[in-house]
PDB file of C-alpha atoms in Angstrom:
ATOM      1  CA  MET I  16     103.627 103.003 138.889  1.00  0.00           C
ATOM      2  CA  HIS I  17     103.721 105.145 135.760  1.00  0.00           C
ATOM      3  CA  LYS I  18     102.779 108.801 136.065  1.00  0.00           C
ATOM      4  CA  SER I  19     101.063 108.916 132.667  1.00  0.00           C
ATOM      5  CA  THR I  20      98.994 106.728 130.369  1.00  0.00           C
ATOM      6  CA  LEU I  21      99.019 106.148 126.633  1.00  0.00           C
ATOM      7  CA  GLU I  22      95.456 107.454 126.549  1.00  0.00           C
ATOM      8  CA  GLN I  23      96.607 110.813 127.926  1.00  0.00           C
ATOM      9  CA  TRP I  24      99.402 111.044 125.354  1.00  0.00           C
ATOM     10  CA  GLN I  25      96.938 110.141 122.591  1.00  0.00           C
ATOM     11  CA  LEU I  26      94.689 112.998 123.722  1.00  0.00           C
ATOM     12  CA  LEU I  27      97.667 115.370 123.780  1.00  0.00           C
ATOM     13  CA  GLU I  28      98.580 114.359 120.228  1.00  0.00           C
ATOM     14  CA  LYS I  29      94.987 114.884 119.087  1.00  0.00           C
ATOM     15  CA  VAL I  30      94.774 118.354 120.668  1.00  0.00           C
ATOM     16  CA  VAL I  31      97.986 119.388 118.924  1.00  0.00           C
ATOM     17  CA  GLU I  32      96.850 117.890 115.623  1.00  0.00           C
ATOM     18  CA  LEU I  33      93.459 119.646 115.664  1.00  0.00           C
ATOM     19  CA  GLY I  34      94.500 122.805 117.505  1.00  0.00           C
ATOM     20  CA  SER I  35      91.951 122.864 120.320  1.00  0.00           C
ATOM     21  CA  PHE I  36      90.444 120.912 123.194  1.00  0.00           C
ATOM     22  CA  ALA I  37      86.979 121.184 121.666  1.00  0.00           C
ATOM     23  CA  SER I  38      88.050 119.670 118.338  1.00  0.00           C
ATOM     24  CA  ALA I  39      89.959 116.887 120.095  1.00  0.00           C
ATOM     25  CA  ALA I  40      86.926 116.120 122.250  1.00  0.00           C
ATOM     26  CA  GLU I  41      84.679 115.874 119.196  1.00  0.00           C
ATOM     27  CA  ALA I  42      87.158 113.676 117.326  1.00  0.00           C
ATOM     28  CA  THR I  43      87.546 111.268 120.261  1.00  0.00           C
ATOM     29  CA  CYS I  44      83.834 111.239 121.217  1.00  0.00           C
ATOM     30  CA  ARG I  45      84.541 112.757 124.628  1.00  0.00           C
ATOM     31  CA  SER I  46      83.430 115.799 126.521  1.00  0.00           C
ATOM     32  CA  GLN I  47      85.721 118.795 126.463  1.00  0.00           C
ATOM     33  CA  SER I  48      85.980 118.652 130.251  1.00  0.00           C
ATOM     34  CA  SER I  49      87.217 115.053 130.035  1.00  0.00           C
ATOM     35  CA  VAL I  50      89.986 116.037 127.615  1.00  0.00           C
ATOM     36  CA  SER I  51      90.953 119.045 129.750  1.00  0.00           C
ATOM     37  CA  TYR I  52      90.990 116.956 132.943  1.00  0.00           C
ATOM     38  CA  ASN I  53      93.186 114.225 131.451  1.00  0.00           C
ATOM     39  CA  LEU I  54      95.724 116.676 130.075  1.00  0.00           C
ATOM     40  CA  ALA I  55      95.757 118.758 133.252  1.00  0.00           C
ATOM     41  CA  GLN I  56      96.407 115.549 135.196  1.00  0.00           C
ATOM     42  CA  LEU I  57      99.180 114.575 132.761  1.00  0.00           C
ATOM     43  CA  GLN I  58     100.952 117.917 133.163  1.00  0.00           C
ATOM     44  CA  GLU I  59     100.500 117.911 136.938  1.00  0.00           C
ATOM     45  CA  ARG I  60     101.940 114.423 137.364  1.00  0.00           C
ATOM     46  CA  LEU I  61     104.899 115.150 135.091  1.00  0.00           C
ATOM     47  CA  GLY I  62     105.481 118.570 136.616  1.00  0.00           C
ATOM     48  CA  VAL I  63     105.981 120.042 133.132  1.00  0.00           C
ATOM     49  CA  SER I  64     103.831 122.410 131.060  1.00  0.00           C
ATOM     50  CA  LEU I  65     103.080 120.710 127.736  1.00  0.00           C
ATOM     51  CA  LEU I  66     100.623 123.076 126.046  1.00  0.00           C
ATOM     52  CA  GLN I  67     100.331 126.795 125.461  1.00  0.00           C
ATOM     53  CA  PRO I  68      97.917 129.070 123.570  1.00  0.00           C
ATOM     54  CA  GLN I  69      99.028 130.568 120.252  1.00  0.00           C
ATOM     55  CA  GLY I  70      96.325 132.776 118.825  1.00  0.00           C
ATOM     56  CA  ARG I  71      93.231 130.618 118.494  1.00  0.00           C
ATOM     57  CA  ARG I  72      95.191 127.372 118.535  1.00  0.00           C
ATOM     58  CA  THR I  73      96.655 125.285 121.318  1.00  0.00           C
ATOM     59  CA  VAL I  74     100.242 124.272 120.570  1.00  0.00           C
ATOM     60  CA  LEU I  75     103.049 122.406 122.293  1.00  0.00           C
ATOM     61  CA  THR I  76     105.571 124.088 124.540  1.00  0.00           C
ATOM     62  CA  PRO I  77     109.238 123.323 123.792  1.00  0.00           C
ATOM     63  CA  ALA I  78     109.123 120.699 126.555  1.00  0.00           C
ATOM     64  CA  GLY I  79     105.899 119.301 125.098  1.00  0.00           C
ATOM     65  CA  GLU I  80     107.459 119.011 121.647  1.00  0.00           C
ATOM     66  CA  GLN I  81     110.429 117.100 123.036  1.00  0.00           C
ATOM     67  CA  LEU I  82     108.361 114.683 125.133  1.00  0.00           C
ATOM     68  CA  LEU I  83     105.648 114.016 122.547  1.00  0.00           C
ATOM     69  CA  ALA I  84     108.333 113.295 119.924  1.00  0.00           C
ATOM     70  CA  ARG I  85     109.639 110.539 122.195  1.00  0.00           C
ATOM     71  CA  VAL I  86     106.169 109.152 122.882  1.00  0.00           C
ATOM     72  CA  ARG I  87     104.939 109.057 119.284  1.00  0.00           C
ATOM     73  CA  PRO I  88     106.894 105.888 118.368  1.00  0.00           C
ATOM     74  CA  LEU I  89     105.271 104.207 121.401  1.00  0.00           C
ATOM     75  CA  LEU I  90     101.816 105.271 120.210  1.00  0.00           C
ATOM     76  CA  LYS I  91     102.540 103.898 116.742  1.00  0.00           C
ATOM     77  CA  ALA I  92     103.719 100.618 118.231  1.00  0.00           C
ATOM     78  CA  PHE I  93     100.615 100.426 120.419  1.00  0.00           C
ATOM     79  CA  TYR I  94      98.342 100.975 117.405  1.00  0.00           C
ATOM     80  CA  TYR I  95     100.162  98.138 115.672  1.00  0.00           C
ATOM     81  CA  VAL I  96      99.668  95.803 118.669  1.00  0.00           C
ATOM     82  CA  GLU I  97      95.945  96.604 118.754  1.00  0.00           C
ATOM     83  CA  ALA I  98      95.636  95.959 115.034  1.00  0.00           C
ATOM     84  CA  GLN I  99      97.361  92.608 115.403  1.00  0.00           C
ATOM     85  CA  ALA I 100      95.046  91.677 118.291  1.00  0.00           C
ATOM     86  CA  ALA I 101      92.004  92.508 116.173  1.00  0.00           C
ATOM     87  CA  VAL I 102      93.276  90.233 113.420  1.00  0.00           C
ATOM     88  CA  LEU I 103      93.819  87.398 115.893  1.00  0.00           C
ATOM     89  CA  LYS I 104      90.363  87.863 117.383  1.00  0.00           C
ATOM     90  CA  THR I 105      88.173  88.329 114.327  1.00  0.00           C
ATOM     91  CA  GLY I 106      90.405  87.541 111.370  1.00  0.00           C
ATOM     92  CA  VAL I 107      89.598  91.016 109.978  1.00  0.00           C
ATOM     93  CA  ARG I 108      92.298  93.673 110.141  1.00  0.00           C
ATOM     94  CA  THR I 109      90.953  96.969 111.470  1.00  0.00           C
ATOM     95  CA  ARG I 110      94.137  99.013 111.168  1.00  0.00           C
ATOM     96  CA  LEU I 111      97.033  99.013 108.765  1.00  0.00           C
ATOM     97  CA  ALA I 112     100.187 101.129 109.107  1.00  0.00           C
ATOM     98  CA  LEU I 113     101.591 102.660 105.923  1.00  0.00           C
ATOM     99  CA  VAL I 114     104.813 104.676 105.704  1.00  0.00           C
ATOM    100  CA  VAL I 115     105.448 106.544 102.454  1.00  0.00           C
ATOM    101  CA  ASP I 116     108.361 108.710 101.407  1.00  0.00           C
ATOM    102  CA  ALA I 117     107.103 112.254 100.850  1.00  0.00           C
ATOM    103  CA  ILE I 118     108.387 112.242  97.268  1.00  0.00           C
ATOM    104  CA  PHE I 119     105.742 109.647  96.305  1.00  0.00           C
ATOM    105  CA  PRO I 120     103.206 111.412  94.013  1.00  0.00           C
ATOM    106  CA  ARG I 121     100.271 112.491  96.159  1.00  0.00           C
ATOM    107  CA  ASP I 122      97.644 112.222  93.409  1.00  0.00           C
ATOM    108  CA  ARG I 123      98.657 108.616  92.916  1.00  0.00           C
ATOM    109  CA  LEU I 124      98.706 107.997  96.681  1.00  0.00           C
ATOM    110  CA  PHE I 125      95.211 109.397  97.244  1.00  0.00           C
ATOM    111  CA  THR I 126      93.816 107.368  94.345  1.00  0.00           C
ATOM    112  CA  ILE I 127      95.284 104.226  95.900  1.00  0.00           C
ATOM    113  CA  LEU I 128      93.855 105.067  99.332  1.00  0.00           C
ATOM    114  CA  ARG I 129      90.412 105.714  97.867  1.00  0.00           C
ATOM    115  CA  GLN I 130      90.431 102.392  96.000  1.00  0.00           C
ATOM    116  CA  PHE I 131      91.619 100.576  99.133  1.00  0.00           C
ATOM    117  CA  GLN I 132      88.818 102.184 101.149  1.00  0.00           C
ATOM    118  CA  GLN I 133      86.253 100.918  98.660  1.00  0.00           C
ATOM    119  CA  GLN I 134      87.555  97.353  98.948  1.00  0.00           C
ATOM    120  CA  HIS I 135      88.175  97.328 102.715  1.00  0.00           C
ATOM    121  CA  PRO I 136      85.788  99.856 104.303  1.00  0.00           C
ATOM    122  CA  HIS I 137      86.390  98.500 107.811  1.00  0.00           C
ATOM    123  CA  THR I 138      90.185  98.761 107.684  1.00  0.00           C
ATOM    124  CA  GLN I 139      91.728 102.090 108.659  1.00  0.00           C
ATOM    125  CA  ILE I 140      95.090 103.110 107.232  1.00  0.00           C
ATOM    126  CA  ASN I 141      97.414 105.072 109.524  1.00  0.00           C
ATOM    127  CA  LEU I 142      99.578 106.969 107.029  1.00  0.00           C
ATOM    128  CA  THR I 143     102.945 108.510 107.897  1.00  0.00           C
ATOM    129  CA  GLU I 144     104.941 110.569 105.404  1.00  0.00           C
ATOM    130  CA  VAL I 145     108.711 110.594 105.890  1.00  0.00           C
ATOM    131  CA  LEU I 146     111.766 111.965 104.148  1.00  0.00           C
ATOM    132  CA  GLU I 147     114.989 110.152 103.363  1.00  0.00           C
ATOM    133  CA  SER I 148     116.738 111.817 106.332  1.00  0.00           C
ATOM    134  CA  ASP I 149     114.078 110.525 108.762  1.00  0.00           C
ATOM    135  CA  SER I 150     115.419 106.948 108.700  1.00  0.00           C
ATOM    136  CA  ALA I 151     116.603 107.063 112.326  1.00  0.00           C
ATOM    137  CA  GLU I 152     113.089 107.825 113.613  1.00  0.00           C
ATOM    138  CA  ARG I 153     111.077 105.939 111.010  1.00  0.00           C
ATOM    139  CA  PRO I 154     108.177 104.044 112.622  1.00  0.00           C
ATOM    140  CA  GLU I 155     107.525 100.377 111.995  1.00  0.00           C
ATOM    141  CA  ALA I 156     104.734  99.725 109.520  1.00  0.00           C
ATOM    142  CA  ASP I 157     102.985  96.912 107.664  1.00  0.00           C
ATOM    143  CA  VAL I 158     103.717  98.443 104.262  1.00  0.00           C
ATOM    144  CA  MET I 159     106.437 100.951 103.407  1.00  0.00           C
ATOM    145  CA  VAL I 160     107.446 102.866 100.287  1.00  0.00           C
ATOM    146  CA  LEU I 161     110.994 104.099 100.835  1.00  0.00           C
ATOM    147  CA  THR I 162     114.035 105.191  98.894  1.00  0.00           C
ATOM    148  CA  ARG I 163     116.477 102.946 100.751  1.00  0.00           C
ATOM    149  CA  ARG I 164     115.378  99.333 100.864  1.00  0.00           C
ATOM    150  CA  GLN I 165     118.302  98.136 102.977  1.00  0.00           C
ATOM    151  CA  ASP I 166     117.319 100.256 106.000  1.00  0.00           C
ATOM    152  CA  VAL I 167     114.457  97.993 107.079  1.00  0.00           C
ATOM    153  CA  THR I 168     113.558  94.345 107.238  1.00  0.00           C
ATOM    154  CA  GLY I 169     110.844  92.806 105.103  1.00  0.00           C
ATOM    155  CA  ARG I 170     110.241  91.884 101.506  1.00  0.00           C
ATOM    156  CA  GLY I 171     111.475  94.697  99.332  1.00  0.00           C
ATOM    157  CA  GLU I 172     111.141  95.286  95.609  1.00  0.00           C
ATOM    158  CA  TRP I 173     111.700  98.177  93.242  1.00  0.00           C
ATOM    159  CA  LEU I 174     108.448 100.056  92.761  1.00  0.00           C
ATOM    160  CA  MET I 175     109.103 103.129  90.631  1.00  0.00           C
ATOM    161  CA  ASN I 176     111.489 105.988  89.928  1.00  0.00           C
ATOM    162  CA  ILE I 177     110.687 109.555  90.921  1.00  0.00           C
ATOM    163  CA  ASP I 178     112.032 112.153  88.496  1.00  0.00           C
ATOM    164  CA  PHE I 179     113.581 115.288  90.009  1.00  0.00           C
ATOM    165  CA  VAL I 180     114.046 118.287  87.730  1.00  0.00           C
ATOM    166  CA  ALA I 181     116.294 121.333  88.192  1.00  0.00           C
ATOM    167  CA  VAL I 182     114.152 124.479  88.323  1.00  0.00           C
ATOM    168  CA  ALA I 183     114.294 128.147  89.266  1.00  0.00           C
ATOM    169  CA  HIS I 184     111.797 131.001  89.202  1.00  0.00           C
ATOM    170  CA  CYS I 185     111.338 132.479  85.733  1.00  0.00           C
ATOM    171  CA  ASP I 186     112.940 135.764  86.935  1.00  0.00           C
ATOM    172  CA  HIS I 187     115.959 134.086  88.565  1.00  0.00           C
ATOM    173  CA  PRO I 188     119.314 135.416  87.289  1.00  0.00           C
ATOM    174  CA  LEU I 189     120.319 131.918  86.152  1.00  0.00           C
ATOM    175  CA  HIS I 190     117.785 132.152  83.332  1.00  0.00           C
ATOM    176  CA  ARG I 191     119.513 135.278  82.026  1.00  0.00           C
ATOM    177  CA  GLN I 192     122.852 133.530  81.606  1.00  0.00           C
ATOM    178  CA  ALA I 193     123.987 131.965  78.385  1.00  0.00           C
ATOM    179  CA  ALA I 194     122.893 128.351  78.010  1.00  0.00           C
ATOM    180  CA  PRO I 195     123.911 125.694  78.703  1.00  0.00           C
ATOM    181  CA  LEU I 196     124.654 126.306  82.391  1.00  0.00           C
ATOM    182  CA  SER I 197     127.726 124.714  83.931  1.00  0.00           C
ATOM    183  CA  GLU I 198     128.218 123.646  87.544  1.00  0.00           C
ATOM    184  CA  GLU I 199     130.411 126.738  87.962  1.00  0.00           C
ATOM    185  CA  SER I 200     127.452 128.928  86.973  1.00  0.00           C
ATOM    186  CA  LEU I 201     125.225 127.234  89.550  1.00  0.00           C
ATOM    187  CA  ALA I 202     127.810 127.525  92.321  1.00  0.00           C
ATOM    188  CA  SER I 203     127.344 131.297  92.489  1.00  0.00           C
ATOM    189  CA  TYR I 204     123.741 130.981  93.668  1.00  0.00           C
ATOM    190  CA  PRO I 205     122.060 129.417  96.738  1.00  0.00           C
ATOM    191  CA  LEU I 206     120.885 125.835  96.377  1.00  0.00           C
ATOM    192  CA  VAL I 207     117.512 124.855  97.854  1.00  0.00           C
ATOM    193  CA  ARG I 208     117.401 121.230  98.935  1.00  0.00           C
ATOM    194  CA  ILE I 209     115.004 118.913 100.748  1.00  0.00           C
ATOM    195  CA  ALA I 210     116.119 117.529 104.113  1.00  0.00           C
ATOM    196  CA  GLU I 211     119.771 117.324 103.150  1.00  0.00           C
ATOM    197  CA  ARG I 212     119.013 115.182 100.096  1.00  0.00           C
ATOM    198  CA  ASP I 213     122.269 114.892  98.161  1.00  0.00           C
ATOM    199  CA  THR I 214     122.118 116.697  94.824  1.00  0.00           C
ATOM    200  CA  GLY I 215     125.701 115.973  93.845  1.00  0.00           C
ATOM    201  CA  VAL I 216     126.275 119.679  93.148  1.00  0.00           C
ATOM    202  CA  LYS I 217     128.809 121.861  94.939  1.00  0.00           C
ATOM    203  CA  ALA I 218     127.173 125.026  96.213  1.00  0.00           C
ATOM    204  CA  ALA I 219     128.622 127.931  98.148  1.00  0.00           C
ATOM    205  CA  GLU I 220     125.343 128.306 100.034  1.00  0.00           C
ATOM    206  CA  CYS I 221     122.594 125.754 100.785  1.00  0.00           C
ATOM    207  CA  TRP I 222     119.124 126.285 102.180  1.00  0.00           C
ATOM    208  CA  THR I 223     117.685 123.074 103.619  1.00  0.00           C
ATOM    209  CA  PHE I 224     113.944 122.592 104.119  1.00  0.00           C
ATOM    210  CA  SER I 225     112.133 119.786 105.926  1.00  0.00           C
ATOM    211  CA  THR I 226     109.284 119.459 103.406  1.00  0.00           C
ATOM    212  CA  ILE I 227     108.897 119.488  99.641  1.00  0.00           C
ATOM    213  CA  ASP I 228     106.221 122.188  99.861  1.00  0.00           C
ATOM    214  CA  ALA I 229     108.537 124.505 101.806  1.00  0.00           C
ATOM    215  CA  ALA I 230     111.364 123.957  99.320  1.00  0.00           C
ATOM    216  CA  LEU I 231     108.981 124.712  96.448  1.00  0.00           C
ATOM    217  CA  GLU I 232     107.804 127.933  98.111  1.00  0.00           C
ATOM    218  CA  ALA I 233     111.425 128.972  98.653  1.00  0.00           C
ATOM    219  CA  ILE I 234     112.234 128.479  94.964  1.00  0.00           C
ATOM    220  CA  MET I 235     109.072 130.344  93.988  1.00  0.00           C
ATOM    221  CA  ALA I 236     110.249 133.198  96.248  1.00  0.00           C
ATOM    222  CA  GLN I 237     113.645 133.202  94.446  1.00  0.00           C
ATOM    223  CA  VAL I 238     115.587 132.109  97.526  1.00  0.00           C
ATOM    224  CA  GLY I 239     117.505 129.815  95.202  1.00  0.00           C
ATOM    225  CA  TYR I 240     117.280 127.041  92.636  1.00  0.00           C
ATOM    226  CA  GLY I 241     116.914 123.302  93.225  1.00  0.00           C
ATOM    227  CA  TRP I 242     115.803 119.847  92.170  1.00  0.00           C
ATOM    228  CA  LEU I 243     112.167 119.040  92.925  1.00  0.00           C
ATOM    229  CA  PRO I 244     109.879 116.102  92.024  1.00  0.00           C
ATOM    230  CA  SER I 245     108.547 116.742  88.523  1.00  0.00           C
ATOM    231  CA  ASP I 246     104.919 116.100  89.516  1.00  0.00           C
ATOM    232  CA  ARG I 247     105.118 118.804  92.228  1.00  0.00           C
ATOM    233  CA  VAL I 248     106.327 121.474  89.788  1.00  0.00           C
ATOM    234  CA  ALA I 249     104.294 120.507  86.706  1.00  0.00           C
ATOM    235  CA  ALA I 250     101.619 123.180  87.237  1.00  0.00           C
ATOM    236  CA  HIS I 251     104.204 125.912  87.890  1.00  0.00           C
ATOM    237  CA  LEU I 252     106.141 124.919  84.764  1.00  0.00           C
ATOM    238  CA  ALA I 253     102.951 124.975  82.715  1.00  0.00           C
ATOM    239  CA  SER I 254     102.087 128.473  83.983  1.00  0.00           C
ATOM    240  CA  GLY I 255     105.607 129.731  83.319  1.00  0.00           C
ATOM    241  CA  ALA I 256     106.234 130.712  86.949  1.00  0.00           C
ATOM    242  CA  LEU I 257     109.058 128.164  87.078  1.00  0.00           C
ATOM    243  CA  LYS I 258     111.466 127.274  84.298  1.00  0.00           C
ATOM    244  CA  ILE I 259     113.750 124.285  83.867  1.00  0.00           C
ATOM    245  CA  LEU I 260     117.420 125.203  84.109  1.00  0.00           C
ATOM    246  CA  PRO I 261     119.241 124.666  80.770  1.00  0.00           C
ATOM    247  CA  MET I 262     122.153 122.702  82.205  1.00  0.00           C
ATOM    248  CA  THR I 263     124.874 120.809  80.354  1.00  0.00           C
ATOM    249  CA  HIS I 264     123.883 117.621  82.197  1.00  0.00           C
ATOM    250  CA  GLY I 265     121.952 116.470  85.253  1.00  0.00           C
ATOM    251  CA  VAL I 266     118.776 118.453  84.582  1.00  0.00           C
ATOM    252  CA  ARG I 267     116.707 115.384  85.461  1.00  0.00           C
ATOM    253  CA  ARG I 268     117.600 112.846  88.105  1.00  0.00           C
ATOM    254  CA  ALA I 269     115.802 109.701  89.141  1.00  0.00           C
ATOM    255  CA  THR I 270     115.354 108.470  92.710  1.00  0.00           C
ATOM    256  CA  PRO I 271     114.108 104.878  93.131  1.00  0.00           C
ATOM    257  CA  LEU I 272     111.313 104.000  95.524  1.00  0.00           C
ATOM    258  CA  HIS I 273     110.986 100.511  96.950  1.00  0.00           C
ATOM    259  CA  LEU I 274     107.904  98.690  98.174  1.00  0.00           C
ATOM    260  CA  ILE I 275     108.563  96.870 101.458  1.00  0.00           C
ATOM    261  CA  VAL I 276     105.992  94.524 102.957  1.00  0.00           C
ATOM    262  CA  LYS I 277     106.623  93.427 106.516  1.00  0.00           C
ATOM    263  CA  ASP I 278     104.460  90.282 106.429  1.00  0.00           C
ATOM    264  CA  LEU I 279     102.930  89.220 103.138  1.00  0.00           C
ATOM    265  CA  SER I 280     100.653  86.510 104.540  1.00  0.00           C
ATOM    266  CA  SER I 281      98.199  84.859 102.184  1.00  0.00           C
ATOM    267  CA  GLU I 282      95.503  85.356 104.858  1.00  0.00           C
ATOM    268  CA  ASP I 283      96.054  89.102 105.211  1.00  0.00           C
ATOM    269  CA  ARG I 284      93.890  90.446 102.424  1.00  0.00           C
ATOM    270  CA  PRO I 285      94.162  94.185 103.270  1.00  0.00           C
ATOM    271  CA  ILE I 286      97.968  94.102 103.046  1.00  0.00           C
ATOM    272  CA  GLN I 287      97.791  92.165  99.795  1.00  0.00           C
ATOM    273  CA  THR I 288      95.301  94.664  98.397  1.00  0.00           C
ATOM    274  CA  LEU I 289      97.369  97.704  99.393  1.00  0.00           C
ATOM    275  CA  ALA I 290     100.590  96.221  98.031  1.00  0.00           C
ATOM    276  CA  GLY I 291      98.828  95.310  94.788  1.00  0.00           C
ATOM    277  CA  LEU I 292      97.392  98.810  94.368  1.00  0.00           C
ATOM    278  CA  LEU I 293     100.822 100.351  94.963  1.00  0.00           C
ATOM    279  CA  ARG I 294     102.336  98.068  92.312  1.00  0.00           C
ATOM    280  CA  GLN I 295      99.576  98.939  89.827  1.00  0.00           C
ATOM    281  CA  GLY I 296      99.756 102.650  90.578  1.00  0.00           C
ATOM    282  CA  GLY I 297      96.126 102.970  91.634  1.00  0.00           C
TER     283      GLY I 297
END
């Protein structure tokens, strides 16, 4: 007999996501005592402390982080099974899993989600953002927008190119050098990159960040220079806080994104709608 249930792990994930037992209870339509009891029982049966207070928030312990990371793929798979069962029972999909590479423009993504919601108000989208380096732990999904089409099974097609542009803070020493900049000029300064994404540039020192936002903040703080999605830096370029590096070549680079549909059934209208909106750009 198993010592834990998926329901208990779902509650643990919700507490961590929202930061407190009270918020998790409200979000799951439970009493706070019910949430506390289930998680206390989970920790007692496992014999491991999973949660700890951090200021006003409740966060995972190191053991909790390790265990929940292993359980999350199971939760995703369980959501997918439930969604499939709902389709079989009623013919109306209630949940749809979407995985999107974090470089996909967020304004465009939110427009697409809003339009989908208007057309399918009873279908919930479970969205997961990933980075190129996350391929080993990428969850299965109905619809995916990824950089590497060959990593997964399903119908794949080119969707769009994402432009990356080389930038540095306006006060960075690189902007005081004579233009155009060569690769030798860049090599003297730290390179900021996103999740080990290959820039094709040799650098004596690299700072790797797990999110685009963190990499952007690092460049804004003059930790180094780097290539970032053009839509994420547009406002900073317009304000003058960031400046494009005047390089001899390679200032702009394109990364392709592919649309992958796991099962494009003519009867599955929500998947067709979402795929169509992604193709149209919202």
